[in-house]
C-alpha cells in the first residue's frame, strides 16, 4: 500500500470547508472527499499499553481544541509483512491502535441515516482499517448510509490466552467501538438506533461472537456475516496454545512475563508457532491445520457459550441476520500454497478423516461426491468445515432460536488466474467495496479493469447490503427449514433452494461447538 492510497487520501474538488464534529472526547476535523465527509483515526479507547496492556479497553483520553482526523490510525501489532508490499514503511506508527473511521454523506445530526459498522477479517492475527480494500466510499455514497470501520487488537494482544488478562480482548475492543458509535454517531449524521455490523471471515466470526455476548446487547440491531469460520476455541485448548505461544519466547503465558516484550516484537511468537502448528495435531486436532493460533475463546464469561448454542437458545432472536458464503472458499488457500491441481488421494483421505463429520465421514463424502477428484474432495471438505457449513448453521441456529435470517451464496468466479480461483474466499470484499485493484482484489481481478458484469454484481452487493441495513430486507425471502431459499449471487442472480444440498445433508445435526483440547 502507499501513503496516497491508504493513509492520506487526496481531497475531491469541494468549495465547502472541512467538516468539524464534536465527539464525547473532543472535536475532530475531517475532509471532504468525492461528495462525502470522511473522518479517519478517531480514538474510541485509550492506547492499550503500559498498565492497560492486555486489559479490557479503557475510555479514550479527551483532548482540547480540534483534532485533525485525516489519516488512519496505526494498525494493531501484527506481522507487518502481511500488510502489503512496497508501501510497508508508510504504515503509521504509534500506540493509538484503537481508532474508528467514518464515511458520511453529511455530518448532520438531523439526518439519522442507517449506520453500517465494518469489522475486518484476517484469521484473528492480522488486518487493519487502513487497508485500501476497505475504502468505504462507494458503500456510503451508493447506499446513502454512514459507514464506520474500526481497528481491534489481533494476535497475541487480542486473542492469546494470557493468565491475569481477560479473554477475547479483540472482541471487547469491538464492543467498545460499538459503544462509541452509540454515543457519537448521531453527530456524524447516523441513527444510533439503526446500526448494522458487517464483516468477513474473522470479522464474521467476531460478529457471530457478538451475537452471543451479553455485553453487546443493544449496540446493533442487524448483522451481516460473510464467510463465518467455524473455529471457536474451548478454554482448555486456548490455554494449551497460550502455553506454546509463550514458550516460543521462553516465557510463561502471564501478564507479568509477556509485558516484558514490546508489542511489535511479541507478534513473533504467533508467527513462529503458526509455521509449525501441524506438529501439534495430536493435541489440537482440527485447529492445527488452520495455521492460526488465535480464535474467539468460549471462556464462559466474555463469550459464555459457542455462538451456535447461544443463537439456538434465542440470544439474537431480536437481531436480523444476513449470512452467507462463497462456493469455493478453500480454493484460495490451496492456490496460495501453490498446490492447485497437485493434491494426492492420500492428502484427500487425510483431510476427509480429519474434517468430515461422523465416524464414517470419509466414506459419506466419497459416496456423496462419487465423481470428485482428490483435489475436489480435499477442497470440498475443508470449504464445508471451515466456512460453508458454519455459515449455514448460524442461519439455522438463528431460526431455531426464534429469529430471522437471510442466506446467500456467491458463485460468480473471480476473473484472475484464468478463472481458476472460482468463487473463492475473500472475493466478496472487492465486490462489496468496489475496490477491485486493492489488496486481495489485485489478485482476484488480475489488475485488469472490472468488466460490466463485475460492476453490476458489485452494485448488487452494495444495494442488497444497504437495503438490509435500512429495512432488514436484502431483497429475497428469509431462510426456513422448509424451502431453504437463498440468494445465489452470480452474473444472473437467482433465488433458489440452497445449492449445496449434498453437503448440507452430510452436516445435518453436526454440533459446531468449541474446538477441544484432545
Short mmCIF file of C-alpha atoms in Angstrom, two decimals:
data_model
loop_
_atom_site.label_atom_id
_atom_site.label_comp_id
_atom_site.label_asym_id
_atom_site.label_seq_id
_atom_site.Cartn_x
_atom_site.Cartn_y
_atom_site.Cartn_z
CA UNK A 1 0.00 0.00 0.00
CA UNK A 2 1.14 3.57 -0.49
CA UNK A 3 0.55 6.66 1.57
CA UNK A 4 -1.57 8.18 -1.16
CA UNK A 5 -3.76 5.11 -1.45
CA UNK A 6 -4.19 4.33 2.16
CA UNK A 7 -3.35 6.94 4.72
CA UNK A 8 -3.66 10.44 3.34
CA UNK A 9 -6.18 10.38 0.51
CA UNK A 10 -6.43 13.49 -1.61
CA UNK A 11 -9.45 15.72 -1.29
CA UNK A 12 -12.00 15.70 -4.06
CA UNK A 13 -12.95 19.09 -5.53
CA UNK A 14 -15.01 20.99 -2.99
CA UNK A 15 -15.69 24.59 -2.06
CA UNK A 16 -17.05 23.53 1.33
CA UNK A 17 -14.98 23.94 4.50
CA UNK A 18 -13.55 20.84 6.17
CA UNK A 19 -16.25 19.25 8.34
CA UNK A 20 -15.89 19.51 12.12
CA UNK A 21 -17.81 17.23 14.53
CA UNK A 22 -17.75 17.18 18.32
CA UNK A 23 -17.40 13.74 19.90
CA UNK A 24 -17.59 12.80 23.56
CA UNK A 25 -13.79 13.12 23.82
CA UNK A 26 -13.36 16.28 21.76
CA UNK A 27 -13.86 17.90 18.35
CA UNK A 28 -12.49 16.32 15.15
CA UNK A 29 -11.87 17.82 11.72
CA UNK A 30 -12.37 15.53 8.72
CA UNK A 31 -12.06 16.00 4.96
CA UNK A 32 -14.39 16.48 2.00
CA UNK A 33 -13.85 13.67 -0.50
CA UNK A 34 -15.99 12.97 -3.56
CA UNK A 35 -19.20 14.28 -2.03
CA UNK A 36 -18.63 12.65 1.38
CA UNK A 37 -17.34 13.85 4.71
CA UNK A 38 -14.61 11.44 5.83
CA UNK A 39 -13.02 11.20 9.27
CA UNK A 40 -10.07 8.91 9.98
CA UNK A 41 -8.17 7.79 13.05
CA UNK A 42 -10.57 8.89 15.81
CA UNK A 43 -9.66 7.16 19.12
CA UNK A 44 -12.53 5.18 20.62
CA UNK A 45 -10.41 3.88 23.50
CA UNK A 46 -7.12 4.72 25.21
CA UNK A 47 -3.93 3.10 23.88
CA UNK A 48 -3.79 -0.42 25.42
CA UNK A 49 -0.19 -0.12 26.57
CA UNK A 50 1.60 0.23 29.89
CA UNK A 51 -0.74 -0.67 32.74
CA UNK A 52 -3.56 -1.09 30.22
CA UNK A 53 -1.65 -3.77 28.26
CA UNK A 54 -3.69 -6.97 27.82
CA UNK A 55 -6.63 -5.37 29.67
CA UNK A 56 -10.16 -4.57 28.53
CA UNK A 57 -10.27 -1.28 26.60
CA UNK A 58 -10.48 1.93 28.61
CA UNK A 59 -12.15 5.23 27.63
CA UNK A 60 -10.28 7.42 25.17
CA UNK A 61 -8.35 10.38 26.59
CA UNK A 62 -10.12 13.67 25.98
CA UNK A 63 -8.39 16.48 24.04
CA UNK A 64 -8.72 20.24 23.79
CA UNK A 65 -9.24 22.15 20.57
CA UNK A 66 -9.90 20.45 17.23
CA UNK A 67 -8.09 17.22 16.39
CA UNK A 68 -7.32 16.52 12.74
CA UNK A 69 -8.96 13.25 11.67
CA UNK A 70 -7.41 12.97 8.22
CA UNK A 71 -5.23 9.84 8.50
CA UNK A 72 -5.86 6.27 9.55
CA UNK A 73 -4.57 5.28 12.97
CA UNK A 74 -1.68 2.80 13.27
CA UNK A 75 -2.57 -0.87 12.86
CA UNK A 76 -2.58 -3.11 15.92
CA UNK A 77 0.66 -5.08 16.34
CA UNK A 78 0.96 -7.89 13.81
CA UNK A 79 3.30 -9.29 11.20
CA UNK A 80 3.73 -6.20 9.02
CA UNK A 81 4.74 -8.45 6.15
CA UNK A 82 1.03 -9.27 5.86
CA UNK A 83 0.04 -5.64 5.34
CA UNK A 84 1.30 -5.13 1.84
CA UNK A 85 4.42 -4.77 -0.26
CA UNK A 86 6.30 -1.66 -1.32
CA UNK A 87 4.39 0.70 0.97
CA UNK A 88 5.23 -1.05 4.23
CA UNK A 89 7.13 1.94 5.56
CA UNK A 90 4.01 4.06 5.08
CA UNK A 91 2.11 2.16 7.77
CA UNK A 92 1.75 4.75 10.55
CA UNK A 93 3.48 4.11 13.84
CA UNK A 94 2.31 4.74 17.37
CA UNK A 95 0.25 3.05 20.05
CA UNK A 96 -3.19 4.52 19.23
CA UNK A 97 -4.31 1.26 17.65
CA UNK A 98 -7.94 1.57 18.76
CA UNK A 99 -9.45 4.05 16.32
CA UNK A 100 -12.54 4.39 14.15
CA UNK A 101 -13.12 5.95 10.73
CA UNK A 102 -16.36 7.43 9.42
CA UNK A 103 -17.66 7.98 5.88
CA UNK A 104 -20.87 10.02 5.86
CA UNK A 105 -22.86 11.83 3.14
CA UNK A 106 -23.15 14.75 5.59
CA UNK A 107 -22.49 15.10 9.34
CA UNK A 108 -25.98 16.45 10.00
CA UNK A 109 -27.46 15.23 13.32
CA UNK A 110 -30.95 15.53 11.88
CA UNK A 111 -30.22 13.11 9.01
CA UNK A 112 -30.26 9.92 11.11
CA UNK A 113 -29.10 7.66 8.28
CA UNK A 114 -28.62 3.91 8.73
CA UNK A 115 -25.19 3.07 10.15
CA UNK A 116 -23.00 0.18 8.96
CA UNK A 117 -20.01 -0.83 11.09
CA UNK A 118 -17.31 -2.86 9.31
CA UNK A 119 -15.23 -5.49 11.18
CA UNK A 120 -12.28 -6.77 9.15
CA UNK A 121 -11.06 -10.33 8.87
CA UNK A 122 -7.54 -11.75 8.86
CA UNK A 123 -7.53 -15.06 10.79
CA UNK A 124 -7.71 -13.10 14.07
CA UNK A 125 -4.00 -12.36 13.64
CA UNK A 126 -3.78 -9.52 11.11
CA UNK A 127 -5.75 -6.71 9.49
CA UNK A 128 -6.41 -3.00 9.89
CA UNK A 129 -8.86 -0.45 8.56
CA UNK A 130 -6.22 1.46 6.59
CA UNK A 131 -6.05 -1.33 4.01
CA UNK A 132 -7.10 0.22 0.66
CA UNK A 133 -9.54 -2.65 0.04
CA UNK A 134 -11.70 -1.37 2.92
CA UNK A 135 -12.25 2.11 1.46
CA UNK A 136 -15.98 2.51 2.15
CA UNK A 137 -16.72 5.49 -0.09
CA UNK A 138 -18.83 3.50 -2.58
CA UNK A 139 -20.95 1.90 0.13
CA UNK A 140 -21.63 5.23 1.85
CA UNK A 141 -22.36 7.11 -1.37
CA UNK A 142 -24.35 4.46 -3.25
CA UNK A 143 -26.40 3.44 -0.21
CA UNK A 144 -26.81 6.86 1.42
CA UNK A 145 -25.59 5.35 4.71
CA UNK A 146 -22.97 6.19 7.31
CA UNK A 147 -20.12 3.66 7.35
CA UNK A 148 -17.81 3.16 10.32
CA UNK A 149 -14.73 0.93 10.37
CA UNK A 150 -12.76 0.04 13.48
CA UNK A 151 -9.37 -1.32 14.49
CA UNK A 152 -9.28 -4.06 17.11
CA UNK A 153 -6.41 -5.96 18.71
CA UNK A 154 -5.41 -9.14 16.89
CA UNK A 155 -2.97 -11.96 17.51
CA UNK A 156 -1.15 -12.05 20.85
CA UNK A 157 -2.52 -8.71 22.02
CA UNK A 158 -6.12 -9.51 21.15
CA UNK A 159 -6.77 -13.24 21.38
CA UNK A 160 -3.97 -15.23 23.04
CA UNK A 161 -4.69 -16.88 26.39
CA UNK A 162 -2.81 -14.82 29.00
CA UNK A 163 -3.11 -15.54 32.70
CA UNK A 164 -4.33 -12.46 34.53
CA UNK A 165 -5.91 -10.90 31.43
CA UNK A 166 -9.48 -11.15 30.13
CA UNK A 167 -10.07 -13.49 27.21
CA UNK A 168 -11.20 -12.17 23.84
CA UNK A 169 -9.70 -8.70 24.19
CA UNK A 170 -10.21 -8.14 20.47
CA UNK A 171 -13.94 -8.75 20.91
CA UNK A 172 -14.00 -6.35 23.87
CA UNK A 173 -12.40 -3.73 21.60
CA UNK A 174 -15.24 -4.24 19.12
CA UNK A 175 -17.80 -3.74 21.88
CA UNK A 176 -16.04 -0.51 22.93
CA UNK A 177 -16.12 0.74 19.32
CA UNK A 178 -19.84 -0.03 19.10
CA UNK A 179 -20.36 1.90 22.33
CA UNK A 180 -18.53 4.81 20.69
CA UNK A 181 -20.93 4.53 17.73
CA UNK A 182 -23.92 4.55 20.11
CA UNK A 183 -22.66 7.68 21.87
CA UNK A 184 -21.31 9.66 18.89
CA UNK A 185 -22.71 8.60 15.53
CA UNK A 186 -25.72 10.92 15.58
CA UNK A 187 -23.36 13.91 15.29
CA UNK A 188 -21.97 12.35 12.08
CA UNK A 189 -25.45 12.01 10.55
CA UNK A 190 -26.13 8.43 11.66
CA UNK A 191 -29.01 6.86 13.54
CA UNK A 192 -27.76 5.07 16.69
CA UNK A 193 -30.98 3.04 16.70
CA UNK A 194 -30.28 1.61 13.21
CA UNK A 195 -26.83 0.07 13.46
CA UNK A 196 -25.78 -2.91 11.33
CA UNK A 197 -22.48 -4.72 11.92
CA UNK A 198 -20.94 -6.37 8.86
CA UNK A 199 -17.74 -8.33 8.48
CA UNK A 200 -15.96 -11.09 6.58
CA UNK A 201 -14.04 -14.20 7.68
CA UNK A 202 -12.62 -13.47 11.17
CA UNK A 203 -14.80 -10.36 11.09
CA UNK A 204 -17.82 -12.61 10.53
CA UNK A 205 -16.65 -14.92 13.31
CA UNK A 206 -16.39 -11.85 15.52
CA UNK A 207 -19.95 -10.91 14.63
CA UNK A 208 -21.15 -14.44 15.43
CA UNK A 209 -19.47 -13.97 18.82
CA UNK A 210 -21.05 -10.56 19.37
CA UNK A 211 -24.46 -12.12 18.74
CA UNK A 212 -23.78 -14.40 21.73
CA UNK A 213 -22.29 -11.75 24.04
CA UNK A 214 -24.42 -10.05 26.67
CA UNK A 215 -22.03 -7.07 26.61
CA UNK A 216 -23.03 -6.35 23.01
CA UNK A 217 -26.78 -6.35 23.71
CA UNK A 218 -28.49 -3.26 22.34
CA UNK A 219 -25.45 -2.00 20.40
CA UNK A 220 -26.71 -3.16 16.97
CA UNK A 221 -30.00 -4.39 15.54
CA UNK A 222 -28.83 -6.08 12.35
CA UNK A 223 -25.81 -8.19 11.42
CA UNK A 224 -24.20 -9.30 8.15
CA UNK A 225 -21.75 -12.21 8.44
CA UNK A 226 -19.77 -13.07 5.30
CA UNK A 227 -17.97 -16.44 5.34
CA UNK A 228 -18.21 -17.33 9.03
CA UNK A 229 -15.28 -19.51 10.15
CA UNK A 230 -16.36 -22.29 12.49
CA UNK A 231 -13.27 -22.08 14.67
CA UNK A 232 -14.01 -21.22 18.31
CA UNK A 233 -11.60 -22.46 20.96
CA UNK A 234 -12.53 -24.12 24.23
CA UNK A 235 -10.88 -22.66 27.30
CA UNK A 236 -8.65 -25.74 27.62
CA UNK A 237 -7.47 -25.54 24.03
CA UNK A 238 -6.80 -21.79 24.27
CA UNK A 239 -4.77 -22.30 27.46
CA UNK A 240 -2.66 -25.04 25.84
CA UNK A 241 -2.00 -22.93 22.75
CA UNK A 242 -1.18 -19.99 25.03
CA UNK A 243 1.48 -22.09 26.76
CA UNK A 244 3.01 -22.95 23.38
CA UNK A 245 2.93 -19.31 22.24
CA UNK A 246 4.73 -18.09 25.36
CA UNK A 247 7.20 -20.96 25.14
CA UNK A 248 8.33 -19.64 21.74
CA UNK A 249 9.74 -16.70 23.71
CA UNK A 250 10.96 -18.77 26.65
CA UNK A 251 8.25 -17.25 28.86
CA UNK A 252 5.09 -18.18 30.72
CA UNK A 253 1.68 -17.02 29.38
CA UNK A 254 1.21 -14.41 32.11
CA UNK A 255 0.70 -10.67 32.02
CA UNK A 256 3.90 -10.20 34.03
CA UNK A 257 6.05 -12.23 31.62
CA UNK A 258 4.58 -11.13 28.30
CA UNK A 259 4.53 -7.44 29.29
CA UNK A 260 8.33 -7.53 29.17
CA UNK A 261 8.17 -7.96 25.37
CA UNK A 262 7.39 -4.89 23.26
CA UNK A 263 4.04 -5.23 21.42
CA UNK A 264 5.52 -5.29 17.94
CA UNK A 265 8.11 -7.88 18.96
CA UNK A 266 5.55 -10.08 20.68
CA UNK A 267 3.99 -10.88 17.30
CA UNK A 268 6.97 -13.16 16.57
CA UNK A 269 5.53 -15.83 18.89
CA UNK A 270 2.42 -16.20 16.74
CA UNK A 271 4.44 -16.15 13.51
CA UNK A 272 6.81 -18.93 14.57
CA UNK A 273 4.11 -21.11 16.11
CA UNK A 274 1.84 -20.76 13.06
CA UNK A 275 4.58 -22.28 10.91
CA UNK A 276 4.71 -25.49 12.94
CA UNK A 277 1.17 -25.98 14.23
CA UNK A 278 0.82 -29.26 12.35
CA UNK A 279 3.29 -30.72 14.85
CA UNK A 280 0.54 -30.33 17.47
CA UNK A 281 -2.22 -32.12 15.56
CA UNK A 282 -2.42 -34.90 18.19
CA UNK A 283 -3.22 -32.28 20.85
CA UNK A 284 -5.06 -29.56 18.92
CA UNK A 285 -6.84 -31.69 16.32
CA UNK A 286 -8.73 -29.71 13.70
CA UNK A 287 -7.30 -26.39 14.94
CA UNK A 288 -3.75 -27.38 13.94
CA UNK A 289 -4.08 -27.25 10.11
CA UNK A 290 -5.67 -23.78 10.23
CA UNK A 291 -2.18 -22.38 10.99
CA UNK A 292 -3.65 -19.61 13.13
CA UNK A 293 -3.20 -20.00 16.90
CA UNK A 294 -5.90 -17.40 17.55
CA UNK A 295 -9.70 -17.59 17.64
CA UNK A 296 -12.50 -16.40 19.94
CA UNK A 297 -12.43 -18.39 23.17
CA UNK A 298 -15.57 -19.80 24.77
CA UNK A 299 -14.36 -18.72 28.20
CA UNK A 300 -17.74 -18.72 29.96
CA UNK A 301 -17.53 -15.01 30.70
CA UNK A 302 -16.82 -12.72 27.74
CA UNK A 303 -18.12 -15.41 25.37
CA UNK A 304 -20.39 -17.58 27.54
CA UNK A 305 -21.13 -20.35 25.00
CA UNK A 306 -20.50 -21.04 21.34
CA UNK A 307 -22.48 -18.74 19.02
CA UNK A 308 -24.42 -21.74 17.71
CA UNK A 309 -25.65 -22.71 21.17
CA UNK A 310 -26.41 -19.09 22.05
CA UNK A 311 -28.41 -18.36 18.88
CA UNK A 312 -30.36 -21.61 19.10
CA UNK A 313 -31.31 -20.57 22.64
CA UNK A 314 -32.59 -17.23 21.35
CA UNK A 315 -29.71 -14.86 22.22
CA UNK A 316 -30.14 -12.94 18.95
CA UNK A 317 -33.81 -13.54 18.14
CA UNK A 318 -34.43 -9.77 18.05
CA UNK A 319 -31.49 -9.15 15.67
CA UNK A 320 -31.99 -9.54 11.93
CA UNK A 321 -29.24 -11.63 10.34
CA UNK A 322 -27.86 -11.83 6.81
CA UNK A 323 -25.28 -14.60 6.42
CA UNK A 324 -23.64 -16.46 3.58
CA UNK A 325 -20.52 -17.84 1.97
CA UNK A 326 -18.67 -18.26 -1.32
CA UNK A 327 -18.95 -21.54 -3.19
CA UNK A 328 -15.23 -22.31 -3.47
CA UNK A 329 -13.91 -20.78 -0.24
CA UNK A 330 -10.91 -23.01 0.45
CA UNK A 331 -9.52 -22.85 -3.09
CA UNK A 332 -7.81 -19.56 -2.25
CA UNK A 333 -5.67 -21.23 0.42
CA UNK A 334 -4.77 -24.16 -1.86
CA UNK A 335 -3.73 -21.69 -4.56
CA UNK A 336 -1.71 -19.54 -2.16
CA UNK A 337 0.16 -22.69 -1.08
CA UNK A 338 0.93 -23.43 -4.76
CA UNK A 339 -0.95 -26.73 -4.63
CA UNK A 340 -3.80 -26.29 -7.14
CA UNK A 341 -4.03 -29.48 -9.19
CA UNK A 342 -1.40 -31.21 -7.04
CA UNK A 343 -3.48 -32.81 -4.26
CA UNK A 344 -2.93 -36.55 -3.95
CA UNK A 345 -5.51 -39.14 -2.93
CA UNK A 346 -3.54 -39.67 0.28
CA UNK A 347 -3.87 -35.97 1.13
CA UNK A 348 -7.57 -36.03 0.32
CA UNK A 349 -8.05 -39.08 2.54
CA UNK A 350 -6.25 -37.36 5.45
CA UNK A 351 -8.41 -34.25 5.08
CA UNK A 352 -11.62 -36.29 4.91
CA UNK A 353 -10.69 -38.28 8.02
CA UNK A 354 -9.85 -35.14 9.98
CA UNK A 355 -12.70 -32.85 8.94
CA UNK A 356 -15.67 -34.85 7.64
CA UNK A 357 -18.42 -35.25 10.26
CA UNK A 358 -19.22 -38.55 11.94
CA UNK A 359 -17.30 -41.82 12.25
CA UNK A 360 -17.92 -42.68 8.58
CA UNK A 361 -17.31 -39.16 7.27
CA UNK A 362 -14.73 -40.11 4.67
CA UNK A 363 -16.94 -42.74 3.04
CA UNK A 364 -20.00 -40.50 3.30
CA UNK A 365 -18.17 -37.75 1.35
CA UNK A 366 -16.92 -40.17 -1.28
CA UNK A 367 -20.45 -41.52 -1.71
CA UNK A 368 -21.98 -38.05 -1.89
CA UNK A 369 -19.42 -36.88 -4.49
CA UNK A 370 -18.60 -40.07 -6.44
CA UNK A 371 -17.05 -38.30 -9.42
CA UNK A 372 -14.90 -35.87 -7.41
CA UNK A 373 -11.14 -35.89 -7.89
CA UNK A 374 -8.80 -35.96 -4.87
CA UNK A 375 -8.31 -32.22 -5.23
CA UNK A 376 -12.04 -31.60 -5.32
CA UNK A 377 -12.66 -33.75 -2.23
CA UNK A 378 -9.78 -32.06 -0.38
CA UNK A 379 -11.18 -28.62 -1.20
CA UNK A 380 -14.83 -29.57 -0.64
CA UNK A 381 -14.48 -30.96 2.87
CA UNK A 382 -12.34 -28.04 4.05
CA UNK A 383 -14.61 -25.46 2.41
CA UNK A 384 -17.56 -27.12 4.15
CA UNK A 385 -15.89 -27.49 7.57
CA UNK A 386 -14.24 -24.09 7.78
CA UNK A 387 -16.76 -21.71 6.16
CA UNK A 388 -19.83 -23.01 4.32
CA UNK A 389 -21.46 -25.17 6.95
CA UNK A 390 -20.60 -22.82 9.85
CA UNK A 391 -22.28 -20.01 7.88
CA UNK A 392 -25.38 -22.08 7.05
CA UNK A 393 -25.62 -23.46 10.59
CA UNK A 394 -25.50 -19.94 12.01
CA UNK A 395 -28.64 -19.15 9.99
CA UNK A 396 -30.26 -22.39 11.14
CA UNK A 397 -29.40 -21.68 14.78
CA UNK A 398 -30.89 -18.21 14.42
CA UNK A 399 -34.17 -19.53 13.05
CA UNK A 400 -34.24 -22.30 15.68
CA UNK A 401 -33.96 -19.63 18.35
CA UNK A 402 -36.95 -17.70 17.03
CA UNK A 403 -35.05 -15.16 14.93
CA UNK A 404 -34.92 -14.42 11.21
CA UNK A 405 -32.04 -14.97 8.78
CA UNK A 406 -31.46 -14.33 5.10
CA UNK A 407 -28.86 -16.52 3.36
CA UNK A 408 -26.75 -16.01 0.22
CA UNK A 409 -24.10 -17.89 -1.74
CA UNK A 410 -21.62 -16.24 -4.10
CA UNK A 411 -20.97 -18.44 -7.14
CA UNK A 412 -19.53 -15.89 -9.62
CA UNK A 413 -15.89 -16.86 -10.37
CA UNK A 414 -13.03 -14.42 -9.91
CA UNK A 415 -11.58 -13.50 -13.32
CA UNK A 416 -7.95 -13.59 -12.13
CA UNK A 417 -5.71 -16.60 -12.82
CA UNK A 418 -7.85 -17.52 -15.80
CA UNK A 419 -10.84 -18.18 -13.55
CA UNK A 420 -9.01 -20.98 -11.69
CA UNK A 421 -9.79 -19.49 -8.28
CA UNK A 422 -13.55 -19.74 -8.73
CA UNK A 423 -15.78 -18.08 -6.14
CA UNK A 424 -13.02 -18.27 -3.55
CA UNK A 425 -12.58 -16.86 -0.07
CA UNK A 426 -12.37 -13.07 0.04
CA UNK A 427 -13.93 -12.43 -3.38
CA UNK A 428 -16.91 -10.75 -1.73
CA UNK A 429 -14.71 -7.94 -0.33
CA UNK A 430 -13.69 -6.20 -3.60
CA UNK A 431 -17.18 -6.82 -4.94
CA UNK A 432 -18.83 -5.21 -1.92
CA UNK A 433 -16.43 -2.28 -1.56
CA UNK A 434 -15.80 -1.81 -5.28
CA UNK A 435 -12.04 -1.90 -4.59
CA UNK A 436 -11.05 -4.22 -7.43
CA UNK A 437 -7.39 -3.23 -7.61
CA UNK A 438 -6.61 -3.18 -3.89
CA UNK A 439 -5.33 -5.85 -1.51
CA UNK A 440 -6.70 -9.30 -2.43
CA UNK A 441 -8.71 -7.71 -5.25
CA UNK A 442 -5.48 -7.19 -7.20
CA UNK A 443 -5.02 -10.99 -7.29
CA UNK A 444 -8.64 -11.90 -7.87
CA UNK A 445 -9.11 -9.38 -10.70
CA UNK A 446 -5.56 -9.73 -12.06
CA UNK A 447 -5.03 -5.98 -12.18
CA UNK A 448 -7.50 -5.57 -15.05
CA UNK A 449 -10.40 -3.17 -15.30
CA UNK A 450 -13.52 -4.86 -13.90
CA UNK A 451 -16.00 -5.97 -16.56
CA UNK A 452 -19.52 -4.62 -16.81
CA UNK A 453 -20.64 -7.94 -15.31
CA UNK A 454 -18.36 -7.45 -12.31
CA UNK A 455 -19.52 -3.87 -11.87
CA UNK A 456 -23.16 -4.94 -11.96
CA UNK A 457 -22.60 -7.66 -9.36
CA UNK A 458 -20.65 -5.19 -7.22
CA UNK A 459 -23.55 -2.76 -7.36
CA UNK A 460 -25.96 -5.54 -6.42
CA UNK A 461 -23.86 -6.41 -3.37
CA UNK A 462 -23.99 -2.81 -2.15
CA UNK A 463 -27.68 -2.32 -2.89
CA UNK A 464 -28.63 -5.56 -1.09
CA UNK A 465 -26.39 -4.89 1.92
CA UNK A 466 -27.52 -1.27 2.35
CA UNK A 467 -31.19 -2.20 1.81
CA UNK A 468 -30.80 -4.73 4.61
CA UNK A 469 -29.20 -2.07 6.82
CA UNK A 470 -32.12 0.26 6.08
CA UNK A 471 -35.08 -2.14 6.31
CA UNK A 472 -33.93 -5.62 7.32
CA UNK A 473 -34.86 -6.94 3.86
CA UNK A 474 -31.98 -7.54 1.38
CA UNK A 475 -34.41 -8.31 -1.44
CA UNK A 476 -35.03 -12.05 -1.11
CA UNK A 477 -37.05 -14.26 1.27
CA UNK A 478 -35.87 -15.26 4.73
CA UNK A 479 -34.40 -18.75 5.13
CA UNK A 480 -36.50 -21.52 6.64
CA UNK A 481 -36.22 -25.27 7.13
CA UNK A 482 -38.87 -25.96 4.51
CA UNK A 483 -37.96 -24.29 1.21
CA UNK A 484 -34.43 -23.22 2.31
CA UNK A 485 -34.43 -20.33 -0.16
CA UNK A 486 -31.16 -18.44 -0.64
CA UNK A 487 -29.92 -15.70 -2.96
CA UNK A 488 -27.33 -17.07 -5.38
CA UNK A 489 -25.11 -14.17 -6.45
CA UNK A 490 -23.78 -14.66 -9.98
CA UNK A 491 -23.83 -12.92 -13.34
CA UNK A 492 -27.56 -13.67 -13.32
CA UNK A 493 -28.57 -13.71 -9.63
CA UNK A 494 -31.36 -16.10 -8.75
CA UNK A 495 -33.29 -17.12 -5.64
CA UNK A 496 -33.40 -20.91 -5.26
CA UNK A 497 -33.18 -23.71 -2.71
CA UNK A 498 -29.79 -23.90 -1.00
CA UNK A 499 -27.43 -25.15 -3.76
CA UNK A 500 -25.06 -27.27 -1.67
CA UNK A 501 -27.69 -29.83 -0.67
CA UNK A 502 -25.27 -32.78 -0.64
CA UNK A 503 -23.02 -31.02 1.84
CA UNK A 504 -25.96 -29.78 3.90
CA UNK A 505 -27.20 -33.33 4.36
CA UNK A 506 -23.75 -34.58 5.36
CA UNK A 507 -23.53 -31.94 8.09
CA UNK A 508 -27.15 -32.03 9.23
CA UNK A 509 -27.24 -32.14 13.02
CA UNK A 510 -23.50 -31.54 13.41
CA UNK A 511 -22.59 -29.68 16.60
CA UNK A 512 -20.30 -26.72 15.86
CA UNK A 513 -19.23 -26.37 19.47
CA UNK A 514 -15.87 -25.03 20.68
CA UNK A 515 -12.86 -27.00 19.46
CA UNK A 516 -11.49 -29.20 22.27
CA UNK A 517 -8.05 -29.99 23.57
CA UNK A 518 -7.58 -33.64 22.65
#
